[in-house]
Amino acid sequence: MDHTAGLIPLDSALEQMLSRVSKLTACETLPLLACFGRVAAQDIVSPLNVPGFDNAAMDGYAVRLADLVANAPLPVAGKAFAGQPFSGEWPAGSCVRIMTGAPVPPGCEAVVMQEETEQSDAGVRFIAPVRAGQHIRRAGEDIRAGAAVYRAGQKLTAAELPVLASLGIAEVSVVRKVRVALFSTGDELRLPGQPLDEGQIYDTNRLTVHLMLEQLGCEVINLGIIPDDPALLRETFIRADQQADVVISTGGVSVGEADYTKTLLDELGEITFWKLAIKPGKPFAFGKLPHSWFCGLPGNPVSAALTFYQLVQPLLAKLSGGSASPLPLRLRARALTRLKKSPGRLDFQRGRLARDENGELVVSSTGPQGSHIFSSFSQGNCFIVLERERGNVEAGEWVEVEMFNHLFGG
Ligand code: AMP
Ligand code: MG
């Protein structure tokens, strides 16, 4: 029997999901600190030049080139500090002592660093050639007043927010947070801290997804564990849909007898159930509820984490207004260990990427790859991405790897 018939490739599933959703339109205006990790809702235009004025890039002396021709020592006419410009008269044949960040005095054509001068009672001598414009940071060199500094859709991080501070911008209009309602399904699930009866296990998926949602800057509505009971599940789906932009469930999406999600969702919305051609993580559901989008993750913990990472993460990025996220960067590395693989599904094995003594990228398996072996995420630092039709990989063969991002501590 062909176990791979009817499986859909990851990129087709992702394309279908992303083509259906568009970014949230609601926004809010927040102070810079609160904008961390958020997405700009509008283009941001600079009200200022940065730097705001021509200033010294070094501690030294401000000079006019004509005064240097005679190569004689020049008396010092005064001093300029950052925040305290030189405001006196600047007579011909003199120089001005200047510190880094101080505005250069009008007429200044170069700043000479202190190390290229000699001081004596007669004044300052310039002992190295001086080039017009040297060590002067020009007004507007970094950012011009009126220029669009960032476009709508720009994610605001520690790379962007300080730039906005340098422009004197105190608040930014950002897309509102995506609201995500989350629950896990399964009669066997208990909360950590509770005793276990026979056949019961602790709910781990809800914590995985909750933590990842928080790291992605979503507002999380955690609805707990829902037993495999059609009436309770129905009620939960309706409640979740009314509160959230996205509803995420885990478990109950395969073909077992307690897998009610499919029947319920056929009734409540339009849902596509996919068997993804990936490993781990075959069963996955995506669709539209009356008010929200729905993602049904598989129950196996590694599969739930992987499908969230590969499919839900880009979906949330699009909803939150971010400009199209580039495909994850994949690197080529040499496998140090044999990797078991049967053809038919794109495999995301967990590996450890490192450099060998020659500086080449090498990767080894974290060990057993079962969809219940969650410790592999902590032991690994990357996915080893093995092409769909590939079979076993022998040590020494080239493979593609994708470093974990911040969701797994990367
Ligand atoms: P299911 O997709 O509901 O058939 O579940 C597949 C496997 O994942 C079963 O072994 C479940 O017990 C397990 N599982 C389901 N949900 C969770 C969860 N929230 N935490 C840990 N394991 C789970
Ligand atoms: Mg279940």
Tab-separated table of C-alpha atoms in Angstrom, residues 3-410:
chain	number	residue	atom	x	y	z
A	3	HIS	CA	1.223	5.517	2.369
A	4	THR	CA	2.077	8.725	0.569
A	5	ALA	CA	-0.964	8.932	-1.737
A	6	GLY	CA	-3.074	12.048	-1.084
A	7	LEU	CA	-0.409	13.811	0.982
A	8	ILE	CA	-0.043	17.484	0.126
A	9	PRO	CA	3.334	19.258	0.099
A	10	LEU	CA	4.107	21.763	2.834
A	11	ASP	CA	4.613	24.660	0.407
A	12	SER	CA	1.200	24.149	-1.251
A	13	ALA	CA	-0.502	24.093	2.148
A	14	LEU	CA	1.332	27.227	3.210
A	15	GLU	CA	0.576	29.000	-0.043
A	16	GLN	CA	-3.125	28.244	0.281
A	17	MET	CA	-3.188	29.488	3.864
A	18	LEU	CA	-1.290	32.700	3.141
A	19	SER	CA	-3.293	33.489	0.027
A	20	ARG	CA	-6.497	33.502	2.056
A	21	VAL	CA	-5.584	35.740	4.995
A	22	SER	CA	-4.837	39.445	4.946
A	23	LYS	CA	-3.363	41.680	7.612
A	24	LEU	CA	-5.412	43.080	10.468
A	25	THR	CA	-6.446	46.655	9.801
A	26	ALA	CA	-6.937	47.860	13.382
A	27	CYS	CA	-4.013	49.748	14.875
A	28	GLU	CA	-3.032	51.540	18.054
A	29	THR	CA	-0.542	54.269	18.909
A	30	LEU	CA	2.035	53.327	21.541
A	31	PRO	CA	5.224	54.726	23.109
A	32	LEU	CA	8.483	53.341	21.698
A	33	LEU	CA	9.155	50.846	24.501
A	34	ALA	CA	5.742	49.275	24.027
A	35	CYS	CA	6.317	48.984	20.252
A	36	PHE	CA	9.017	46.339	20.605
A	37	GLY	CA	8.304	43.450	18.227
A	38	ARG	CA	5.229	45.165	16.779
A	39	VAL	CA	4.643	46.076	13.147
A	40	ALA	CA	4.414	49.666	11.871
A	41	ALA	CA	0.890	50.368	10.605
A	42	GLN	CA	1.947	53.343	8.445
A	43	ASP	CA	5.042	54.651	6.696
A	44	ILE	CA	7.210	56.599	9.140
A	45	VAL	CA	8.574	59.878	7.764
A	46	SER	CA	11.549	61.621	9.305
A	47	PRO	CA	10.823	65.083	10.732
A	48	LEU	CA	14.566	65.789	11.045
A	49	ASN	CA	17.964	65.405	9.483
A	50	VAL	CA	20.186	62.863	11.197
A	51	PRO	CA	22.756	64.053	12.103
A	52	GLY	CA	20.902	67.286	12.761
A	53	PHE	CA	23.949	69.514	12.092
A	54	ASP	CA	27.529	69.190	10.805
A	55	ASN	CA	29.583	67.931	13.753
A	56	ALA	CA	32.984	66.595	14.709
A	57	ALA	CA	33.628	62.848	14.418
A	58	MET	CA	36.826	63.113	16.516
A	59	ASP	CA	38.301	65.024	19.417
A	60	GLY	CA	40.736	67.523	17.899
A	61	TYR	CA	40.762	70.904	16.169
A	62	ALA	CA	38.405	72.603	13.714
A	63	VAL	CA	40.349	74.319	10.927
A	64	ARG	CA	40.008	76.293	7.713
A	65	LEU	CA	42.265	74.943	4.979
A	66	ALA	CA	43.702	78.349	3.987
A	67	ASP	CA	45.073	78.750	7.536
A	68	LEU	CA	47.188	75.611	7.133
A	69	VAL	CA	49.097	76.647	4.005
A	70	ALA	CA	51.935	78.352	5.932
A	71	ASN	CA	52.357	75.247	8.117
A	72	ALA	CA	52.769	77.540	11.156
A	73	PRO	CA	51.325	76.846	14.634
A	74	LEU	CA	47.792	78.274	15.035
A	75	PRO	CA	46.513	79.847	18.258
A	76	VAL	CA	43.328	78.363	19.749
A	77	ALA	CA	40.365	80.774	19.485
A	78	GLY	CA	38.054	78.813	21.768
A	79	LYS	CA	36.384	75.467	22.477
A	80	ALA	CA	33.359	73.554	21.183
A	81	PHE	CA	31.795	70.709	23.199
A	82	ALA	CA	28.903	68.379	22.439
A	83	GLY	CA	25.905	70.393	23.605
A	84	GLN	CA	27.973	73.588	23.947
A	85	PRO	CA	28.795	75.032	20.523
A	86	PHE	CA	31.611	77.530	20.006
A	87	SER	CA	29.870	80.844	19.621
A	88	GLY	CA	32.693	83.371	19.689
A	89	GLU	CA	34.558	85.164	16.949
A	90	TRP	CA	36.849	82.852	14.897
A	91	PRO	CA	39.709	85.061	13.668
A	92	ALA	CA	41.596	84.076	10.499
A	93	GLY	CA	44.837	82.209	11.294
A	94	SER	CA	43.461	80.375	14.351
A	95	CYS	CA	41.810	77.024	15.109
A	96	VAL	CA	39.041	75.899	17.497
A	97	ARG	CA	39.450	73.060	19.985
A	98	ILE	CA	36.542	70.667	19.312
A	99	MET	CA	35.176	67.464	20.902
A	100	THR	CA	33.309	64.591	19.264
A	101	GLY	CA	29.667	65.488	18.595
A	102	ALA	CA	30.159	69.259	18.914
A	103	PRO	CA	28.766	71.357	16.050
A	104	VAL	CA	31.619	72.502	13.804
A	105	PRO	CA	31.934	76.325	13.829
A	106	PRO	CA	30.724	78.126	10.658
A	107	GLY	CA	33.480	78.091	8.003
A	108	CYS	CA	35.146	74.957	9.358
A	109	GLU	CA	36.484	72.817	6.484
A	110	ALA	CA	38.051	69.917	8.379
A	111	VAL	CA	38.561	68.467	11.837
A	112	VAL	CA	42.074	67.307	12.636
A	113	MET	CA	42.351	64.589	15.214
A	114	GLN	CA	44.298	65.431	18.311
A	115	GLU	CA	46.839	62.653	17.588
A	116	GLU	CA	47.887	64.468	14.368
A	117	THR	CA	48.790	67.709	16.153
A	118	GLU	CA	51.501	69.074	18.415
A	119	GLN	CA	50.708	71.654	21.088
A	120	SER	CA	53.173	74.338	22.202
A	121	ASP	CA	53.065	77.860	23.638
A	122	ALA	CA	52.989	79.155	20.063
A	123	GLY	CA	49.761	77.202	19.347
A	124	VAL	CA	48.826	73.980	17.571
A	125	ARG	CA	50.901	72.511	14.730
A	126	PHE	CA	49.326	70.132	12.242
A	127	ILE	CA	51.756	67.318	11.474
A	128	ALA	CA	49.817	65.233	8.923
A	129	PRO	CA	48.183	66.126	5.600
A	130	VAL	CA	44.638	67.504	6.009
A	131	ARG	CA	41.863	66.608	3.546
A	132	ALA	CA	38.856	68.883	2.941
A	133	GLY	CA	35.847	67.613	4.924
A	134	GLN	CA	37.748	65.067	7.009
A	135	HIS	CA	36.202	63.933	10.302
A	136	ILE	CA	33.075	66.035	9.783
A	137	ARG	CA	29.755	64.158	10.079
A	138	ARG	CA	27.398	65.961	7.705
A	139	ALA	CA	23.815	66.964	8.508
A	140	GLY	CA	21.345	64.463	6.999
A	141	GLU	CA	24.091	61.974	6.083
A	142	ASP	CA	22.214	59.099	7.769
A	143	ILE	CA	18.586	60.184	7.282
A	144	ARG	CA	17.167	63.211	5.429
A	145	ALA	CA	14.211	65.186	6.773
A	146	GLY	CA	11.094	64.111	4.833
A	147	ALA	CA	12.476	60.695	3.871
A	148	ALA	CA	10.397	57.560	4.603
A	149	VAL	CA	12.530	55.862	7.220
A	150	TYR	CA	10.387	52.725	7.468
A	151	ARG	CA	7.459	51.476	5.442
A	152	ALA	CA	4.202	50.122	6.829
A	153	GLY	CA	4.803	46.453	7.603
A	154	GLN	CA	8.249	47.015	9.104
A	155	LYS	CA	8.797	45.009	12.258
A	156	LEU	CA	10.074	47.280	15.017
A	157	THR	CA	12.977	45.814	16.974
A	158	ALA	CA	16.118	47.052	18.699
A	159	ALA	CA	17.423	47.831	15.171
A	160	GLU	CA	14.589	50.252	14.308
A	161	LEU	CA	13.236	51.764	17.533
A	162	PRO	CA	16.479	53.597	18.465
A	163	VAL	CA	16.437	55.199	14.991
A	164	LEU	CA	12.959	56.518	15.737
A	165	ALA	CA	14.219	57.837	19.070
A	166	SER	CA	17.029	59.637	17.217
A	167	LEU	CA	14.351	61.341	15.125
A	168	GLY	CA	12.570	62.565	18.231
A	169	ILE	CA	9.568	60.328	17.528
A	170	ALA	CA	7.960	59.264	20.810
A	171	GLU	CA	4.980	57.192	19.629
A	172	VAL	CA	4.231	54.955	16.666
A	173	SER	CA	1.041	53.612	15.146
A	174	VAL	CA	1.324	49.820	15.138
A	175	VAL	CA	-0.963	47.008	14.012
A	176	ARG	CA	-2.931	45.631	16.942
A	177	LYS	CA	-1.849	42.303	18.397
A	178	VAL	CA	-3.295	39.158	16.854
A	179	ARG	CA	-5.700	37.505	19.325
A	180	VAL	CA	-5.334	33.758	19.438
A	181	ALA	CA	-7.605	31.369	21.349
A	182	LEU	CA	-5.965	28.083	22.196
A	183	PHE	CA	-7.076	24.759	23.656
A	184	SER	CA	-5.903	21.179	23.717
A	185	THR	CA	-8.227	18.220	23.219
A	186	GLY	CA	-8.022	14.728	24.692
A	187	ASP	CA	-9.641	12.666	27.464
A	188	GLU	CA	-6.163	11.498	28.487
A	189	LEU	CA	-4.799	14.972	29.257
A	190	ARG	CA	-4.130	16.273	32.760
A	191	LEU	CA	-2.534	19.457	34.079
A	192	PRO	CA	1.001	19.243	35.462
A	193	GLY	CA	0.642	19.071	39.243
A	194	GLN	CA	-2.362	16.737	39.084
A	195	PRO	CA	-2.050	12.996	39.758
A	196	LEU	CA	-2.253	10.670	36.745
A	197	ASP	CA	-4.589	7.685	36.420
A	198	GLU	CA	-3.742	4.805	34.190
A	199	GLY	CA	-3.344	5.851	30.548
A	200	GLN	CA	-3.320	9.542	31.336
A	201	ILE	CA	-0.576	11.966	30.316
A	202	TYR	CA	0.285	15.583	30.976
A	203	ASP	CA	-0.795	18.245	28.525
A	204	THR	CA	2.331	19.670	26.940
A	205	ASN	CA	1.105	21.052	23.610
A	206	ARG	CA	-0.860	23.902	25.103
A	207	LEU	CA	2.239	25.168	26.874
A	208	THR	CA	4.335	24.852	23.697
A	209	VAL	CA	1.849	26.815	21.644
A	210	HIS	CA	1.174	29.381	24.381
A	211	LEU	CA	4.896	30.106	24.767
A	212	MET	CA	5.414	30.400	21.029
A	213	LEU	CA	2.426	32.725	20.682
A	214	GLU	CA	3.802	34.973	23.399
A	215	GLN	CA	7.173	35.110	21.684
A	216	LEU	CA	5.445	36.074	18.450
A	217	GLY	CA	3.736	38.959	20.232
A	218	CYS	CA	0.180	37.570	20.139
A	219	GLU	CA	-2.513	38.077	22.729
A	220	VAL	CA	-3.268	34.576	24.038
A	221	ILE	CA	-6.688	33.387	25.204
A	222	ASN	CA	-5.944	30.022	26.789
A	223	LEU	CA	-9.100	27.924	27.098
A	224	GLY	CA	-7.523	24.907	28.765
A	225	ILE	CA	-8.010	21.199	28.164
A	226	ILE	CA	-11.219	20.105	26.436
A	227	PRO	CA	-12.233	16.441	26.727
A	228	ASP	CA	-13.160	14.389	23.633
A	229	ASP	CA	-16.810	15.274	24.007
A	230	PRO	CA	-18.635	16.595	20.935
A	231	ALA	CA	-20.945	18.949	22.868
A	232	LEU	CA	-18.099	20.482	24.911
A	233	LEU	CA	-15.904	20.800	21.859
A	234	ARG	CA	-18.662	22.485	19.885
A	235	GLU	CA	-19.252	24.990	22.679
A	236	THR	CA	-15.514	25.672	22.922
A	237	PHE	CA	-15.102	26.233	19.191
A	238	ILE	CA	-17.969	28.733	19.242
A	239	ARG	CA	-16.638	30.572	22.291
A	240	ALA	CA	-13.110	30.678	20.863
A	241	ASP	CA	-14.337	31.938	17.497
A	242	GLN	CA	-16.182	34.818	19.119
A	243	GLN	CA	-13.096	36.093	20.946
A	244	ALA	CA	-10.195	35.566	18.605
A	245	ASP	CA	-8.694	36.239	15.181
A	246	VAL	CA	-7.227	32.748	15.133
A	247	VAL	CA	-8.341	29.581	16.944
A	248	ILE	CA	-5.756	26.879	17.531
A	249	SER	CA	-6.533	23.410	18.827
A	250	THR	CA	-4.221	20.474	19.299
A	251	GLY	CA	-5.113	16.810	18.944
A	252	GLY	CA	-8.187	15.187	17.488
A	253	VAL	CA	-7.388	15.973	13.854
A	254	SER	CA	-6.467	12.486	12.719
A	255	VAL	CA	-8.811	9.632	11.868
A	256	GLY	CA	-9.246	7.977	15.280
A	257	GLU	CA	-12.650	7.338	16.785
A	258	ALA	CA	-12.326	10.176	19.316
A	259	ASP	CA	-11.298	12.654	16.619
A	260	TYR	CA	-14.410	14.829	16.536
A	261	THR	CA	-12.813	18.004	15.278
A	262	LYS	CA	-13.539	17.255	11.622
A	263	THR	CA	-17.282	16.614	11.950
A	264	LEU	CA	-17.764	19.635	14.176
A	265	LEU	CA	-15.880	22.005	11.980
A	266	ASP	CA	-17.618	20.842	8.839
A	267	GLU	CA	-20.754	22.021	10.570
A	268	LEU	CA	-19.408	25.317	12.002
A	269	GLY	CA	-17.196	26.579	9.175
A	270	GLU	CA	-15.272	25.705	6.065
A	271	ILE	CA	-12.343	23.578	6.986
A	272	THR	CA	-9.741	21.765	4.927
A	273	PHE	CA	-8.135	18.761	6.501
A	274	TRP	CA	-4.783	18.007	5.065
A	275	LYS	CA	-2.489	15.105	5.278
A	276	LEU	CA	0.750	17.003	4.898
A	277	ALA	CA	3.654	15.352	3.150
A	278	ILE	CA	5.930	16.196	6.051
A	279	LYS	CA	7.386	14.271	8.904
A	280	PRO	CA	6.610	14.647	11.721
A	281	GLY	CA	3.197	16.290	11.555
A	282	LYS	CA	1.033	14.583	8.986
A	283	PRO	CA	-2.509	15.602	10.072
A	284	PHE	CA	-3.223	19.325	10.024
A	285	ALA	CA	-6.392	21.353	9.537
A	286	PHE	CA	-6.891	24.884	8.309
A	287	GLY	CA	-10.017	26.843	7.597
A	288	LYS	CA	-12.463	29.601	8.338
A	289	LEU	CA	-14.847	29.782	11.267
A	290	PRO	CA	-17.588	32.432	11.253
A	291	HIS	CA	-15.292	35.115	12.758
A	292	SER	CA	-11.809	33.668	12.817
A	293	TRP	CA	-9.240	31.445	11.135
A	294	PHE	CA	-8.728	27.952	12.451
A	295	CYS	CA	-5.564	25.862	12.718
A	296	GLY	CA	-5.840	22.303	14.005
A	297	LEU	CA	-2.471	20.955	15.096
A	298	PRO	CA	-1.749	17.258	15.513
A	299	GLY	CA	-1.632	15.794	19.033
A	300	ASN	CA	1.849	14.366	19.016
A	301	PRO	CA	4.021	16.961	20.752
A	302	VAL	CA	6.831	17.143	18.181
A	303	SER	CA	4.291	17.303	15.349
A	304	ALA	CA	2.314	20.048	17.082
A	305	ALA	CA	5.451	22.144	17.616
A	306	LEU	CA	6.716	21.571	14.077
A	307	THR	CA	3.431	22.383	12.321
A	308	PHE	CA	3.056	25.485	14.473
A	309	TYR	CA	6.601	26.519	13.561
A	310	GLN	CA	6.361	25.841	9.827
A	311	LEU	CA	2.746	26.827	9.109
A	312	VAL	CA	1.153	28.851	11.903
A	313	GLN	CA	4.152	31.125	12.462
A	314	PRO	CA	4.071	32.535	8.880
A	315	LEU	CA	0.285	32.795	9.033
A	316	LEU	CA	0.472	34.907	12.200
A	317	ALA	CA	3.233	37.035	10.674
A	318	LYS	CA	0.976	37.835	7.733
A	319	LEU	CA	-2.021	38.606	9.951
A	320	SER	CA	0.055	40.851	12.173
A	321	GLY	CA	0.852	43.050	9.181
A	322	GLY	CA	4.496	42.143	8.659
A	323	SER	CA	5.953	42.426	5.182
A	324	ALA	CA	6.280	39.003	3.555
A	325	SER	CA	8.725	37.040	5.656
A	326	PRO	CA	11.496	35.562	3.547
A	327	LEU	CA	11.754	31.795	3.398
A	328	PRO	CA	13.933	30.530	6.223
A	329	LEU	CA	17.582	30.554	5.252
A	330	ARG	CA	18.812	27.027	4.614
A	331	LEU	CA	22.479	26.110	4.761
A	332	ARG	CA	24.330	23.122	3.369
A	333	ALA	CA	26.161	20.957	5.852
A	334	ARG	CA	27.784	17.544	5.826
A	335	ALA	CA	26.020	14.857	7.844
A	336	LEU	CA	28.278	13.389	10.523
A	337	THR	CA	25.833	10.608	11.372
A	338	ARG	CA	23.645	8.286	9.319
A	339	LEU	CA	20.050	9.589	9.111
A	340	LYS	CA	17.178	7.161	8.719
A	341	LYS	CA	14.591	8.307	6.199
A	342	SER	CA	12.040	6.702	3.900
A	343	PRO	CA	10.946	8.485	0.719
A	344	GLY	CA	7.519	10.146	0.570
A	345	ARG	CA	7.559	13.028	3.054
A	346	LEU	CA	9.692	16.106	3.631
A	347	ASP	CA	11.443	15.327	6.899
A	348	PHE	CA	12.378	17.850	9.584
A	349	GLN	CA	14.815	15.935	11.753
A	350	ARG	CA	16.373	17.677	14.697
A	351	GLY	CA	20.114	18.142	14.471
A	352	ARG	CA	23.114	19.911	15.930
A	353	LEU	CA	24.934	22.162	13.528
A	354	ALA	CA	28.582	23.012	14.231
A	355	ARG	CA	31.858	23.742	12.448
A	356	ASP	CA	34.520	21.086	12.175
A	357	GLU	CA	38.246	21.748	12.555
A	358	ASN	CA	38.439	22.892	8.888
A	359	GLY	CA	35.675	25.424	9.423
A	360	GLU	CA	33.134	23.396	7.407
A	361	LEU	CA	29.517	23.126	8.528
A	362	VAL	CA	28.697	19.678	9.882
A	363	VAL	CA	25.500	18.367	11.414
A	364	SER	CA	24.682	15.382	13.565
A	365	SER	CA	21.360	13.878	14.562
A	366	THR	CA	19.992	14.506	18.059
A	367	GLY	CA	19.130	10.781	18.188
A	368	PRO	CA	15.691	9.122	18.015
A	369	GLN	CA	13.271	11.177	15.922
A	370	GLY	CA	9.843	9.895	17.065
A	371	SER	CA	7.026	12.439	17.127
A	372	HIS	CA	6.804	12.001	20.923
A	373	ILE	CA	10.497	12.777	21.578
A	374	PHE	CA	10.218	16.435	22.487
A	375	SER	CA	13.650	16.580	24.132
A	376	SER	CA	15.108	16.597	20.606
A	377	PHE	CA	14.277	20.315	20.340
A	378	SER	CA	16.409	21.130	23.347
A	379	GLN	CA	19.258	18.887	22.238
A	380	GLY	CA	19.227	20.315	18.732
A	381	ASN	CA	19.817	23.752	17.266
A	382	CYS	CA	18.459	23.167	13.755
A	383	PHE	CA	16.173	21.178	11.517
A	384	ILE	CA	17.861	18.828	9.103
A	385	VAL	CA	15.533	19.229	6.137
A	386	LEU	CA	15.527	16.071	4.036
A	387	GLU	CA	13.882	16.251	0.601
A	388	ARG	CA	10.656	14.373	0.048
A	389	GLU	CA	12.019	11.691	-2.263
A	390	ARG	CA	15.257	11.149	-0.404
A	391	GLY	CA	15.959	7.849	1.359
A	392	ASN	CA	18.501	7.116	4.086
A	393	VAL	CA	21.397	9.551	4.355
A	394	GLU	CA	24.858	8.122	4.910
A	395	ALA	CA	27.461	9.894	7.009
A	396	GLY	CA	29.426	12.274	4.764
A	397	GLU	CA	26.506	13.211	2.485
A	398	TRP	CA	25.403	16.827	2.090
A	399	VAL	CA	22.109	17.885	3.684
A	400	GLU	CA	20.208	21.139	4.114
A	401	VAL	CA	19.729	22.602	7.573
A	402	GLU	CA	17.557	25.389	8.930
A	403	MET	CA	18.679	26.981	12.211
A	404	PHE	CA	16.006	27.194	14.915
A	405	ASN	CA	14.774	30.744	15.381
A	406	HIS	CA	13.981	32.377	18.727
A	407	LEU	CA	10.966	30.091	19.267
A	408	PHE	CA	13.404	27.328	20.149
A	409	GLY	CA	15.940	29.556	21.821
A	410	GLY	CA	17.953	30.224	18.632
